[in-house]
Coordinates of C-alpha atoms in Angstrom, one line a residue:
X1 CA -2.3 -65.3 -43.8
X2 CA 0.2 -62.1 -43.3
X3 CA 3.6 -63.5 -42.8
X4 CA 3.9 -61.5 -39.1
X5 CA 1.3 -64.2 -37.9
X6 CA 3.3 -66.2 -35.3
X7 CA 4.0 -69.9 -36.2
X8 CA 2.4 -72.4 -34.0
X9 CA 4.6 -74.5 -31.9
X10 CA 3.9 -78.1 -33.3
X11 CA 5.1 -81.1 -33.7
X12 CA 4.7 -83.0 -36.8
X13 CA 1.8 -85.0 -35.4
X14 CA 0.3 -82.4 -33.7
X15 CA 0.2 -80.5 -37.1
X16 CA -1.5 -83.5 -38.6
X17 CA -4.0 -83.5 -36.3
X18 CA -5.0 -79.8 -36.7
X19 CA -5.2 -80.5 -40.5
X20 CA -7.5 -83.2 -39.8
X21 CA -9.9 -81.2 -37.7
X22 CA -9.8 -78.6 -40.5
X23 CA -7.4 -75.9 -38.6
X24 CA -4.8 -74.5 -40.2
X25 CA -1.6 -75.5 -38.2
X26 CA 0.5 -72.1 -39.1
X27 CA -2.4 -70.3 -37.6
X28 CA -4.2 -72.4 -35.3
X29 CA -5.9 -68.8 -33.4
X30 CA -7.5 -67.8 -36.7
X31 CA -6.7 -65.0 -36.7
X32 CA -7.2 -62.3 -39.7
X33 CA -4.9 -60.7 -41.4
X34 CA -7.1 -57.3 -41.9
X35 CA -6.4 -57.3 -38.0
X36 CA -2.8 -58.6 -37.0
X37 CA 0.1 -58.0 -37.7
X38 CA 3.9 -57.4 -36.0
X39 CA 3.4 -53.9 -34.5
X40 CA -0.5 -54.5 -33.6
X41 CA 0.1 -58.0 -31.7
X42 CA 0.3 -58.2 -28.4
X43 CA 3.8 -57.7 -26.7
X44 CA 5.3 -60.8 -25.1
X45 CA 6.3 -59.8 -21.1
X46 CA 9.6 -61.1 -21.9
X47 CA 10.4 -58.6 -24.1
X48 CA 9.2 -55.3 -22.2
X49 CA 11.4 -52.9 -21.6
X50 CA 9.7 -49.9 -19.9
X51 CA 10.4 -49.3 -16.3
X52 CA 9.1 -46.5 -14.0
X53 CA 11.8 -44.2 -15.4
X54 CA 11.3 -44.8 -18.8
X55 CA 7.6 -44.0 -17.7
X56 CA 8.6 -41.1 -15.5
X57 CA 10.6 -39.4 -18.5
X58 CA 7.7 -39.4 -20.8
X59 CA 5.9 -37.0 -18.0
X60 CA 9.2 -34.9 -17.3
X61 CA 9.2 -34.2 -21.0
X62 CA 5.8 -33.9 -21.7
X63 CA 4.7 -31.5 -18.6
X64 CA 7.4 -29.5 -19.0
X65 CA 6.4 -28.6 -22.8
X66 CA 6.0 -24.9 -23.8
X67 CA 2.3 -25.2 -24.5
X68 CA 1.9 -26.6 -21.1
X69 CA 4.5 -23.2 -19.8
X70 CA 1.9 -21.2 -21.4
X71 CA -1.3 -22.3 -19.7
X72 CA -0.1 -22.2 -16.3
X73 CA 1.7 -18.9 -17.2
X74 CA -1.2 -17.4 -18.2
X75 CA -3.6 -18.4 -14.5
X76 CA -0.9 -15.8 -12.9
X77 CA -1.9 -13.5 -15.5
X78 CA -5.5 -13.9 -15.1
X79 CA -5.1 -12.9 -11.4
X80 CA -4.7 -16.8 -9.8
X81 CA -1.5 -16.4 -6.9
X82 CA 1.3 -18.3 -7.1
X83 CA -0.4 -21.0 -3.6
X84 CA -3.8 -20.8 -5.9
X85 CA -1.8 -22.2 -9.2
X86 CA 0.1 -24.8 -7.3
X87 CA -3.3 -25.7 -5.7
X88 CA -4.9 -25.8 -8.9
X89 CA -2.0 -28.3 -10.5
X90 CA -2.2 -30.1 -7.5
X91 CA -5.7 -31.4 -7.8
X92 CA -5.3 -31.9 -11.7
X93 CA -2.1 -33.6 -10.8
X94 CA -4.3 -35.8 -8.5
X95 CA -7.1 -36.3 -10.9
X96 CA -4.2 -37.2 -13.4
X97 CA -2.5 -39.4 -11.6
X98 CA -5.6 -41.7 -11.2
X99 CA -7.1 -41.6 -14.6
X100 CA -3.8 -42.0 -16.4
X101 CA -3.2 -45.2 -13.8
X102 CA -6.0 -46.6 -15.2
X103 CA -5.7 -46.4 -18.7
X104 CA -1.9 -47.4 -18.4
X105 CA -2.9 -50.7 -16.4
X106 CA -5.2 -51.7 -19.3
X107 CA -2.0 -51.8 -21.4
X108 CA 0.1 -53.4 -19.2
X109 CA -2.5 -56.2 -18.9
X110 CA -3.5 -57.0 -22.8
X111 CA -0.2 -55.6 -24.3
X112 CA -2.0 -53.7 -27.3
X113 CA -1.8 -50.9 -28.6
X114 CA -5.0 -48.3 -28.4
X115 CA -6.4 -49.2 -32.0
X116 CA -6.7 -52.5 -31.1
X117 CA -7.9 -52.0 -27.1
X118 CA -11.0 -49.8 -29.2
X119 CA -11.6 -53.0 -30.4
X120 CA -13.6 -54.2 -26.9
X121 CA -16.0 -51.5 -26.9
X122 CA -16.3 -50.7 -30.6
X123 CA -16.1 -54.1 -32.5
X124 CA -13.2 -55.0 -34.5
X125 CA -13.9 -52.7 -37.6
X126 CA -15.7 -49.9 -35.4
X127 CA -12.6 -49.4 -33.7
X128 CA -11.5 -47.6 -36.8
X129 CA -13.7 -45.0 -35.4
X130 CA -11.5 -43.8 -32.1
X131 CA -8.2 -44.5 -33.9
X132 CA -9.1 -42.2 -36.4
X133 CA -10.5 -39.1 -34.4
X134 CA -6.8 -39.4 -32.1
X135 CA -4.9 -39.9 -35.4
X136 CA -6.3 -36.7 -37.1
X137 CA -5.7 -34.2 -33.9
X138 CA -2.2 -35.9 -33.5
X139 CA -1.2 -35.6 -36.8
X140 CA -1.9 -32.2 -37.6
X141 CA -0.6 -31.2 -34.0
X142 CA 2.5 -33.3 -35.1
X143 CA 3.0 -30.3 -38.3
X144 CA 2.1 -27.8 -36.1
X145 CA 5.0 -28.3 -33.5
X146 CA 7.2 -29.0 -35.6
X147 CA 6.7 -26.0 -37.0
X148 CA 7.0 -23.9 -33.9
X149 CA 10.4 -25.7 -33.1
X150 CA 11.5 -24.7 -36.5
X151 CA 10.7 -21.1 -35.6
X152 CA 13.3 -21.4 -32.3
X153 CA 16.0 -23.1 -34.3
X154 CA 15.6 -20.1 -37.0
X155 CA 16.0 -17.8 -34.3
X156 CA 19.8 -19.9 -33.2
X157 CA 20.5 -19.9 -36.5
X158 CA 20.7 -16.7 -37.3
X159 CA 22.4 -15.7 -33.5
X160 CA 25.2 -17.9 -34.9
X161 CA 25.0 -17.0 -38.7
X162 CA 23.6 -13.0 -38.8
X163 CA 23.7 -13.4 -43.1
X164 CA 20.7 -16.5 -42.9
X165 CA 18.5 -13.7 -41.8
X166 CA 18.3 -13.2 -45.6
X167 CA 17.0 -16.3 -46.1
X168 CA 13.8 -14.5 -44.2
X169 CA 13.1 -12.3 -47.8
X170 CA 11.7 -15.0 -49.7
X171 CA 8.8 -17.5 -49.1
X172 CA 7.5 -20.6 -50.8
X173 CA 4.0 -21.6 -50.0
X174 CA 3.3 -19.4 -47.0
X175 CA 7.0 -20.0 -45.4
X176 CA 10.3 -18.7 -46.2
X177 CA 13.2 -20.5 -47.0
X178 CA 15.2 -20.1 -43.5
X179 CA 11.8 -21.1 -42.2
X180 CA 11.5 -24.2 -44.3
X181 CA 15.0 -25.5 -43.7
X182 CA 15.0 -25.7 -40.2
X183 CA 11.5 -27.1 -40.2
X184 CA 12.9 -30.3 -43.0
X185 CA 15.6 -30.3 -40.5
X186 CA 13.2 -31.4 -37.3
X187 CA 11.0 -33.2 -39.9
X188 CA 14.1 -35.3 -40.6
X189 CA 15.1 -36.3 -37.4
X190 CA 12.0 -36.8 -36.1
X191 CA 11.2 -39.5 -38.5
X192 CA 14.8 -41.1 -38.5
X193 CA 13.4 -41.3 -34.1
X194 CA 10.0 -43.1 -35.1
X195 CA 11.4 -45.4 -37.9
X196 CA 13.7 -47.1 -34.9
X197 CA 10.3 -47.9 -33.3
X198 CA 9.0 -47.6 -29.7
X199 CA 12.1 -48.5 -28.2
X200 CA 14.0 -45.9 -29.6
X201 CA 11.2 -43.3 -28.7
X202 CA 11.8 -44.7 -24.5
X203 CA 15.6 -44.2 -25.4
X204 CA 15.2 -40.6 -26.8
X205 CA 12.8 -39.5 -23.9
X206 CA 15.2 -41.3 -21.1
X207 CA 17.6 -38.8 -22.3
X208 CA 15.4 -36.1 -23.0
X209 CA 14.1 -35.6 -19.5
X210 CA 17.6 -34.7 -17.5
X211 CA 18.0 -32.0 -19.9
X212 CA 14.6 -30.3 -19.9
X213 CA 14.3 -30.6 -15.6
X214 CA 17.9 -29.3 -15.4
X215 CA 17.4 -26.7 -18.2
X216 CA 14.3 -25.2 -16.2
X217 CA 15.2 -25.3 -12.9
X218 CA 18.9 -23.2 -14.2
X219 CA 15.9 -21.2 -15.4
X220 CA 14.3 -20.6 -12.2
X221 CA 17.5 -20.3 -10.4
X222 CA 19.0 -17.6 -13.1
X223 CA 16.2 -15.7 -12.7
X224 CA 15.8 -15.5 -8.6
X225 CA 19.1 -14.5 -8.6
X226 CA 18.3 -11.8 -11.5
X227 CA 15.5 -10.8 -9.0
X228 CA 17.7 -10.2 -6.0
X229 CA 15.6 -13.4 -4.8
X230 CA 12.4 -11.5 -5.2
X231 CA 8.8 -13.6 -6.2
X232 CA 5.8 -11.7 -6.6
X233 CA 3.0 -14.3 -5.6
X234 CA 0.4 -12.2 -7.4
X235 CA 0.1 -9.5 -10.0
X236 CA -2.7 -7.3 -7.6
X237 CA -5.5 -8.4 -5.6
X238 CA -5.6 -12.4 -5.7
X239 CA -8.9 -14.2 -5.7
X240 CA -10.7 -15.3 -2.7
X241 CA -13.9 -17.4 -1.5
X242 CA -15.9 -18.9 -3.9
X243 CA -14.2 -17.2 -7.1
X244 CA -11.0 -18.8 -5.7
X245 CA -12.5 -21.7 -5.7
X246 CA -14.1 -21.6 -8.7
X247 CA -11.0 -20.7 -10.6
X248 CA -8.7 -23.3 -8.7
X249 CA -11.5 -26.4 -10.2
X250 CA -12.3 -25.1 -13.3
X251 CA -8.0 -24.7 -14.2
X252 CA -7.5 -28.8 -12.7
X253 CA -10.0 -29.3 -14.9
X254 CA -8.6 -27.9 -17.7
X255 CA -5.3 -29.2 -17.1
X256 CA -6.6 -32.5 -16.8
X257 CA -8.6 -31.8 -20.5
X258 CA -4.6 -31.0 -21.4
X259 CA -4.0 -34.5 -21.2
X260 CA -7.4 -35.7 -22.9
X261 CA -4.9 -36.9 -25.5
X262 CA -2.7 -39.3 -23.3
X263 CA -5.5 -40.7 -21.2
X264 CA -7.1 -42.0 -24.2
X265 CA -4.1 -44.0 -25.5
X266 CA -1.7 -44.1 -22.5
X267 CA -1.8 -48.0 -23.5
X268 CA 0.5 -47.5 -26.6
X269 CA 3.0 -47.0 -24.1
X270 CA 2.4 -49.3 -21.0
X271 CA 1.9 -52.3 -23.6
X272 CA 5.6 -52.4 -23.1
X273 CA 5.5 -51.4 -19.4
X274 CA 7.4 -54.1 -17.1
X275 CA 4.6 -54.3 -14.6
X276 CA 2.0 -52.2 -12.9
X277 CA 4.1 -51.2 -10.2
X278 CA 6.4 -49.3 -12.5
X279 CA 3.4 -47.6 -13.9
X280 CA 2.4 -46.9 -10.3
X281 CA 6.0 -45.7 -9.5
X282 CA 6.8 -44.0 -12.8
X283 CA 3.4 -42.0 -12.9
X284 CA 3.3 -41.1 -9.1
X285 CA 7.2 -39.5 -9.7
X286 CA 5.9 -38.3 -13.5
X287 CA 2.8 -36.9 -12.3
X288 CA 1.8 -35.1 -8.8
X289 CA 5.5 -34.9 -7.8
X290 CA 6.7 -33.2 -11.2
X291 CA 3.8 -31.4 -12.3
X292 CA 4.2 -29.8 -8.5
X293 CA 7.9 -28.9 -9.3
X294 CA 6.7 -27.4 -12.5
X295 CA 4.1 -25.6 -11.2
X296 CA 7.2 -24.2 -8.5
X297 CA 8.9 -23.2 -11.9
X298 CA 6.0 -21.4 -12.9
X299 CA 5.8 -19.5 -10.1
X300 CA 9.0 -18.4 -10.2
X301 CA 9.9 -17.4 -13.4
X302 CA 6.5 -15.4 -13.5
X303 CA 7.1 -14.0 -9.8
X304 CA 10.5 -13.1 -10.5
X305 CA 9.9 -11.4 -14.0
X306 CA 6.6 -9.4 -12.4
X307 CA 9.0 -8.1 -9.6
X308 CA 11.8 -7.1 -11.6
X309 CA 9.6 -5.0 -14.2
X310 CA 6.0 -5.6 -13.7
X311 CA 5.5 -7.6 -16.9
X312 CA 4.0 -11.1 -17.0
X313 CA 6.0 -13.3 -19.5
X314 CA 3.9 -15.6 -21.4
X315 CA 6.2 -18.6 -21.8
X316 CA 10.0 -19.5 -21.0
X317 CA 11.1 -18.5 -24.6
X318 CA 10.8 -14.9 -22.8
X319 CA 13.4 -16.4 -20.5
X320 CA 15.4 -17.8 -22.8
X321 CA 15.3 -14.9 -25.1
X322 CA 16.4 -12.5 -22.8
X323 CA 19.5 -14.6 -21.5
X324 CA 22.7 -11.8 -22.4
X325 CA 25.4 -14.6 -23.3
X326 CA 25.0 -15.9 -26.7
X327 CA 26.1 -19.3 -26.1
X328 CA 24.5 -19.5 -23.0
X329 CA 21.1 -18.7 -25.6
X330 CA 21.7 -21.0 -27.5
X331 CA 22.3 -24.0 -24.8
X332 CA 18.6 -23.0 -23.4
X333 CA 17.4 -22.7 -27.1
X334 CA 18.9 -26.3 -27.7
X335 CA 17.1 -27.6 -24.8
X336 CA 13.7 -26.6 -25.8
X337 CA 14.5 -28.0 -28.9
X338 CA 15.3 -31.2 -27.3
X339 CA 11.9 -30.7 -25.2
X340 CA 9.9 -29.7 -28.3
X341 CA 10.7 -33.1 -29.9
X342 CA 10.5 -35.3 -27.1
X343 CA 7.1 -33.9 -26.5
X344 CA 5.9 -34.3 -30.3
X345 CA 7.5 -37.3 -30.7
X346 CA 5.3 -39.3 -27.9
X347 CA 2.5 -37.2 -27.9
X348 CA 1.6 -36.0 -31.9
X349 CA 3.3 -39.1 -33.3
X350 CA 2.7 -42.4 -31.9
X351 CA -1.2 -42.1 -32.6
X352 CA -1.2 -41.3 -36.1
X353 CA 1.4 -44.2 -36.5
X354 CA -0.6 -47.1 -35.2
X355 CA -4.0 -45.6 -36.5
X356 CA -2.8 -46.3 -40.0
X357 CA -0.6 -49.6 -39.2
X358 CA -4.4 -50.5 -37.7
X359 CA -6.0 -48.9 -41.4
X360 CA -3.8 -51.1 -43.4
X361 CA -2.1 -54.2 -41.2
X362 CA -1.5 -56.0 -44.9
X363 CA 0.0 -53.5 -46.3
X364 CA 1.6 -51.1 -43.3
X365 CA 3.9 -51.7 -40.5
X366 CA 5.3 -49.3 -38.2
X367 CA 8.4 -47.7 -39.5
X368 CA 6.1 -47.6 -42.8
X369 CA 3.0 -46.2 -41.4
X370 CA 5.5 -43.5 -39.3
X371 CA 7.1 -42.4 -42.7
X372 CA 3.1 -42.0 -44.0
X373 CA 2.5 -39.7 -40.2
X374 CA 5.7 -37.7 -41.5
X375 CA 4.5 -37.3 -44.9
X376 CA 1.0 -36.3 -44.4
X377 CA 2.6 -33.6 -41.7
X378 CA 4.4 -31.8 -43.9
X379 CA 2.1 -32.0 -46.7
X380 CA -0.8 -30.4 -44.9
X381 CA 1.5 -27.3 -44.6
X382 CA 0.9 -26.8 -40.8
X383 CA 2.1 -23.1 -40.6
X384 CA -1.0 -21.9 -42.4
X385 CA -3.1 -24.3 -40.2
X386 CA -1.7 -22.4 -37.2
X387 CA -2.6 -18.8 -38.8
X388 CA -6.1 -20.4 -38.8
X389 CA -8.3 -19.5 -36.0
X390 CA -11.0 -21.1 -37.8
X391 CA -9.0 -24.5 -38.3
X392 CA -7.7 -24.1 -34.9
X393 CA -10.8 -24.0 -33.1
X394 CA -13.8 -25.6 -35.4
X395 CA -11.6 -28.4 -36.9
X396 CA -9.1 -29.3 -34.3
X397 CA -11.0 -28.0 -31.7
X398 CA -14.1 -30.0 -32.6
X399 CA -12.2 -33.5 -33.1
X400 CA -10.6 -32.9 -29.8
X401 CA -14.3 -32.2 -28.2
X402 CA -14.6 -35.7 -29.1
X403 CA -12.1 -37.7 -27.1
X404 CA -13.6 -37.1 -23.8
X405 CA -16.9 -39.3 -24.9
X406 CA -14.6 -41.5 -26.1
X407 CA -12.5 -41.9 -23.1
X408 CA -15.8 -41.9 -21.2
X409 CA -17.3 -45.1 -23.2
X410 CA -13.9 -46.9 -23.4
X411 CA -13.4 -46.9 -19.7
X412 CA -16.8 -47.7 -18.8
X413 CA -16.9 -51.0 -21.4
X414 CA -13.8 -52.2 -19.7
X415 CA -13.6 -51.5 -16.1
X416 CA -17.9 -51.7 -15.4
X417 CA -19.0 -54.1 -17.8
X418 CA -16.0 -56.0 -18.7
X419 CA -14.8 -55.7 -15.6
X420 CA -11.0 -55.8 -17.0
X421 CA -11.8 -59.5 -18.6
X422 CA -10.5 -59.7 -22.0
X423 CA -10.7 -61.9 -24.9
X424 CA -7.0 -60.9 -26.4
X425 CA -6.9 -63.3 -29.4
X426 CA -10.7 -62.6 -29.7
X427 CA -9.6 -59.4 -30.6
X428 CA -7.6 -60.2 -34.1
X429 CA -10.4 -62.7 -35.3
X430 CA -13.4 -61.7 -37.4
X431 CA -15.8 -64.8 -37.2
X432 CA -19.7 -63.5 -36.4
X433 CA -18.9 -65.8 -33.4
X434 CA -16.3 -63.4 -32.1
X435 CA -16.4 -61.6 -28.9
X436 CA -15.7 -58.4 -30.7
X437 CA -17.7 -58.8 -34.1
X438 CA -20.7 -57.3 -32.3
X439 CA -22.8 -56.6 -35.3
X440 CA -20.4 -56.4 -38.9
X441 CA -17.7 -55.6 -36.9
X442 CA -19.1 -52.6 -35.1
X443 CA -20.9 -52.1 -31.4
X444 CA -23.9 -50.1 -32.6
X445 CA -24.4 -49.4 -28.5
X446 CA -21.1 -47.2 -28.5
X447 CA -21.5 -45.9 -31.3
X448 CA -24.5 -44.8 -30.6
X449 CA -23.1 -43.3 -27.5
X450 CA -20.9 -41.7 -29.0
X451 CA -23.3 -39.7 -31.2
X452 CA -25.2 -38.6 -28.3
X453 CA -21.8 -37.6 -26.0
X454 CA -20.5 -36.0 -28.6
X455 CA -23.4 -34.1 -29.6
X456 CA -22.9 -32.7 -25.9
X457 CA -19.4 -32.2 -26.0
X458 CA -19.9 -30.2 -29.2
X459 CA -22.5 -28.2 -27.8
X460 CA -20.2 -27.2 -24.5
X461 CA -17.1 -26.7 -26.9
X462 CA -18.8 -24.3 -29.4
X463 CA -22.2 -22.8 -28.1
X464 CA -21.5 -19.4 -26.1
X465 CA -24.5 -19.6 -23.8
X466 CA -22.5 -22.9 -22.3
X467 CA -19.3 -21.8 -21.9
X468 CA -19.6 -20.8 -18.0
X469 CA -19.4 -24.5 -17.9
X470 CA -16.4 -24.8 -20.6
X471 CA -13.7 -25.5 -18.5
X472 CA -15.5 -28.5 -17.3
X473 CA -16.3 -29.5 -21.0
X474 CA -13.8 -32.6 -20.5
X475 CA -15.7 -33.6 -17.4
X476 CA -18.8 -33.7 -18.6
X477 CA -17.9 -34.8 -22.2
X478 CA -16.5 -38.0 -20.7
X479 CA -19.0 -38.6 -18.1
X480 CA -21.9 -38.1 -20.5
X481 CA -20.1 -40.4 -22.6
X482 CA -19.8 -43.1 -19.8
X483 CA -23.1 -42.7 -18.9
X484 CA -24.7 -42.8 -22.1
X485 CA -23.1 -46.4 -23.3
X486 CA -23.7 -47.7 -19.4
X487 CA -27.3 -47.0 -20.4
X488 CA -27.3 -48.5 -23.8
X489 CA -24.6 -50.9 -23.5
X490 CA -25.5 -55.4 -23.6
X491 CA -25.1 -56.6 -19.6
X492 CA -24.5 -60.3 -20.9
X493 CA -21.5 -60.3 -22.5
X494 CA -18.4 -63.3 -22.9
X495 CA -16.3 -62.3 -20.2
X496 CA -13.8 -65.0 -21.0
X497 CA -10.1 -63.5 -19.5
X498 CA -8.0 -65.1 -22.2
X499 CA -4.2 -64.0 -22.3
X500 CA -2.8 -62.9 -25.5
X501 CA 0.7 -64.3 -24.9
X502 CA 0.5 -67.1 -27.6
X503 CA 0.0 -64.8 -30.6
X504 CA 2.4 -61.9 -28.8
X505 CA 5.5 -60.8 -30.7
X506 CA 8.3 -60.0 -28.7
X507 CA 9.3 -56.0 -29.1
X508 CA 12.1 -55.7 -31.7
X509 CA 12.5 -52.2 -32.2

């Protein structure tokens, strides 16, 4: 048995009598070492640290990301008014708020991470399955903003240091040398973050988010005042009736597909979440109320910029880029670097870490599997990945098709069937006898699901004919997904609600 297995509590005599009745008394749960170890065990409630800030920040980073800047941007460019795009966040917001509620309160109640809460519904080697699909799109989304941070600090760089624009004339496997040392440079400190653990991940957001809400909202004020106090609501002729409508659902739903991501594994991070009410408190503050104040930045920096010249920027780098006082450029510039990480730290790196801790629990812990995450980032080179259109949206674009089915089945398994009743140590054993161990370790029923869901979400994400119904493809992915293992799925199941807390490991990183 792997050395992270917690000891039992015994006595001497107690001990004797386990050996007599053929149990081993330094692991009297059985469970299996290709399944448990430090990182992947359940987190004692003792040792939880995350409150309804530390759950708040991860949204105030995270909504307020550049990618995010971009999308909403780009609805006041496609005609939407500045009410329609705060309407439209509002009900993704909504949505959001409730899914994300959820999936954080299935983490709160097991204390697992999502590798091993795939376990319920696929089986305790099928779970490989889920962990996998998230760990690929994170991981290569990890490279890929990383890269794009690199490219803002080589533009400070060279506002301090003119002569490092040199460094631009020569390039080494598709990047050139300024290029590549400011990417090893956010490469660097990004992993230094990760190898402290999860708690130093809640520290570095906690002091992430002040920065990024004050840094935009100087933004937004800079600019009203740049504007004479003048917001365009609307580039011409807004939409109204039915194509109003139309556009205000089918951008919530997008938004909400934004976040197909963090709905799916939402319980790396409430595993160490206090209690439900600071999940309740931290996402209703994270969510409605500051996806609403970002959509109020939106607004403004696009209404402002549209009166002053009649251009529609296309993210806040525009902003930021324009700002006349080179130290004042670089403070901003600083800031979205601090954003930039905060948002690929919890968002691109987490997954990839605990899919391959779950790969190889002998052999892998966190900091070790994180180091592996890094590794395979950098190695991928993810600047020519991003100059990819066709690695963008078949590759990437198809393994993220697949996490609404699997959000979808996952959900359905625990809150229909299961009804939230869990089996914790259940999950780390592989006896035929298991809750989990289904058939060889894998649920045939979801996987089988799966096949069909995703077959639909691929169709909606790739056939042209369906794309009137694309930005719904989350939607319908997930709920065809749902429905599909409702159909197939075993009624009679153990519905044993066994606590995890006597194998949990108390958080020590």
């Amino acid at each position: 048995m792997a050395q992270d297995t917690p000891q039992a509590l015994t006595s001497d005599s107690s001990s004797a009598q386990l050996a007599s009745q053929g149990i081993d008394p330094a692991n009297p749960f059985k469970l299996s070492a290709s399944l448990y170890n430090k990182d992947l065990a359940p987190t004692t409630r003792e040792g939880r640290t995350w409150n309804a800030y530390s759950i708040f920040t991860l949204w105030a980073n995270d909504v307020h990301s550049l990618g995010n800047y971009a999308f909403a941007i780009g609805l006041f460019a496609l005609g939407m008014s500045g009410f329609q795009i705060l309407g439209a966040l509002g009900i993704g917001a909504l949505l959001l708020f409730a899914l994300l509620t959820l999936s954080g309160f299935m983490g709160e109640k097991t204390g697992v991470p999502f590798p091993v809460m795939s376990r319920i519904a696929f089986g305790i080697n099928g779970a490989q399955i889920p962990a996998l699909i998230r760990g690929a799109v994170a991981i290569a989304w990890f490279g890929i903003q990383t890269y794009l941070a690199s490219q803002v600090l080589s533009v400070m760089v060279i506002a301090v240091a003119p002569g490092a624009a040199s460094l631009q004339d020569s390039s080494f496997l598709g990047l050139n040398i300024l290029g590549w040392i400011c990417f090893v440079i956010l490469w660097v400190i990004q992993l230094v973050i990760v190898s402290y653990g999860m708690e130093m991940i809640r520290k570095y957001e906690a002091f992430a988010g002040p920065i990024i809400l004050l840094t935009f909202l100087s933004l937004a004020v800079w600019m009203l005042f740049e504007s004479g106090f003048t917001v365009a609501m609307h580039t011409g002729e807004p939409k109204s009736g039915v194509e109003m409508w139309t556009g205000m659902l089918g951008a919530a739903s997008l938004w909400v597909a934004i976040y197909g991501t963090f709905v799916l594994n939402f319980c790396d991070f409430t595993r160490s979440a206090r209690s439900k009410k600071a999940i309740v408190k931290g996402n209703f503050f994270g969510i409605p109320i500051n996806m609403l104040f970002f959509g109020a930045i939106v607004v403004v920096l696009s209404g402002t910029q549209f009166a002053i010249n009649g251009t529609v920027i296309t993210s806040p780098s525009d902003v930021v880029s324009a700002i006349p006082n080179t130290a004042l450029l670089l403070l901003a510039s600083g800031a979205l670097l601090v954003l930039t990480i905060a948002v690929n730290l919890m968002a691109n790196f987490v997954a990839p870490t605990f899919a391959l801790t779950n790969l190889f629990p002998k052999h892998l812990n966190f900091r070790k599997a994180a180091l592996i995450s890094g590794v395979i980032g950098l190695i991928i080179l993810p600047w020519n990945l991003y100059n990819s259109p066709e690695i963008i949206n078949y590759f990437l674009g198809g393994l993220g098709a697949l996490l609404g089915p699997l959000f979808g089945i996952i959900m359905a398994d625990y809150w229909l069937i299961r009804r939230a009743r869990v089996n914790v140590i259940d999950l780390y054993r592989t006896e035929p006898d298991g809750t989990y161990y289904f058939t060889r370790g894998f649920n045939p029923r979801a996987v089988i699901a799966l096949v069909i869901s995703a077959a639909i979400a691929l169709m909606l994400a790739f056939v042209p004919a369906l794309h009137v119904v694309s930005e719904f493809a989350w939607f319908l992915g997930s709920g065809s997904g749902a429905i599909a293992y409702l159909l197939l799925a075993k009624r009679q199941h153990d519905l044993a609600d066994i606590d995890g807390e006597p194998i949990a490991v108390k958080p020590t990183h």
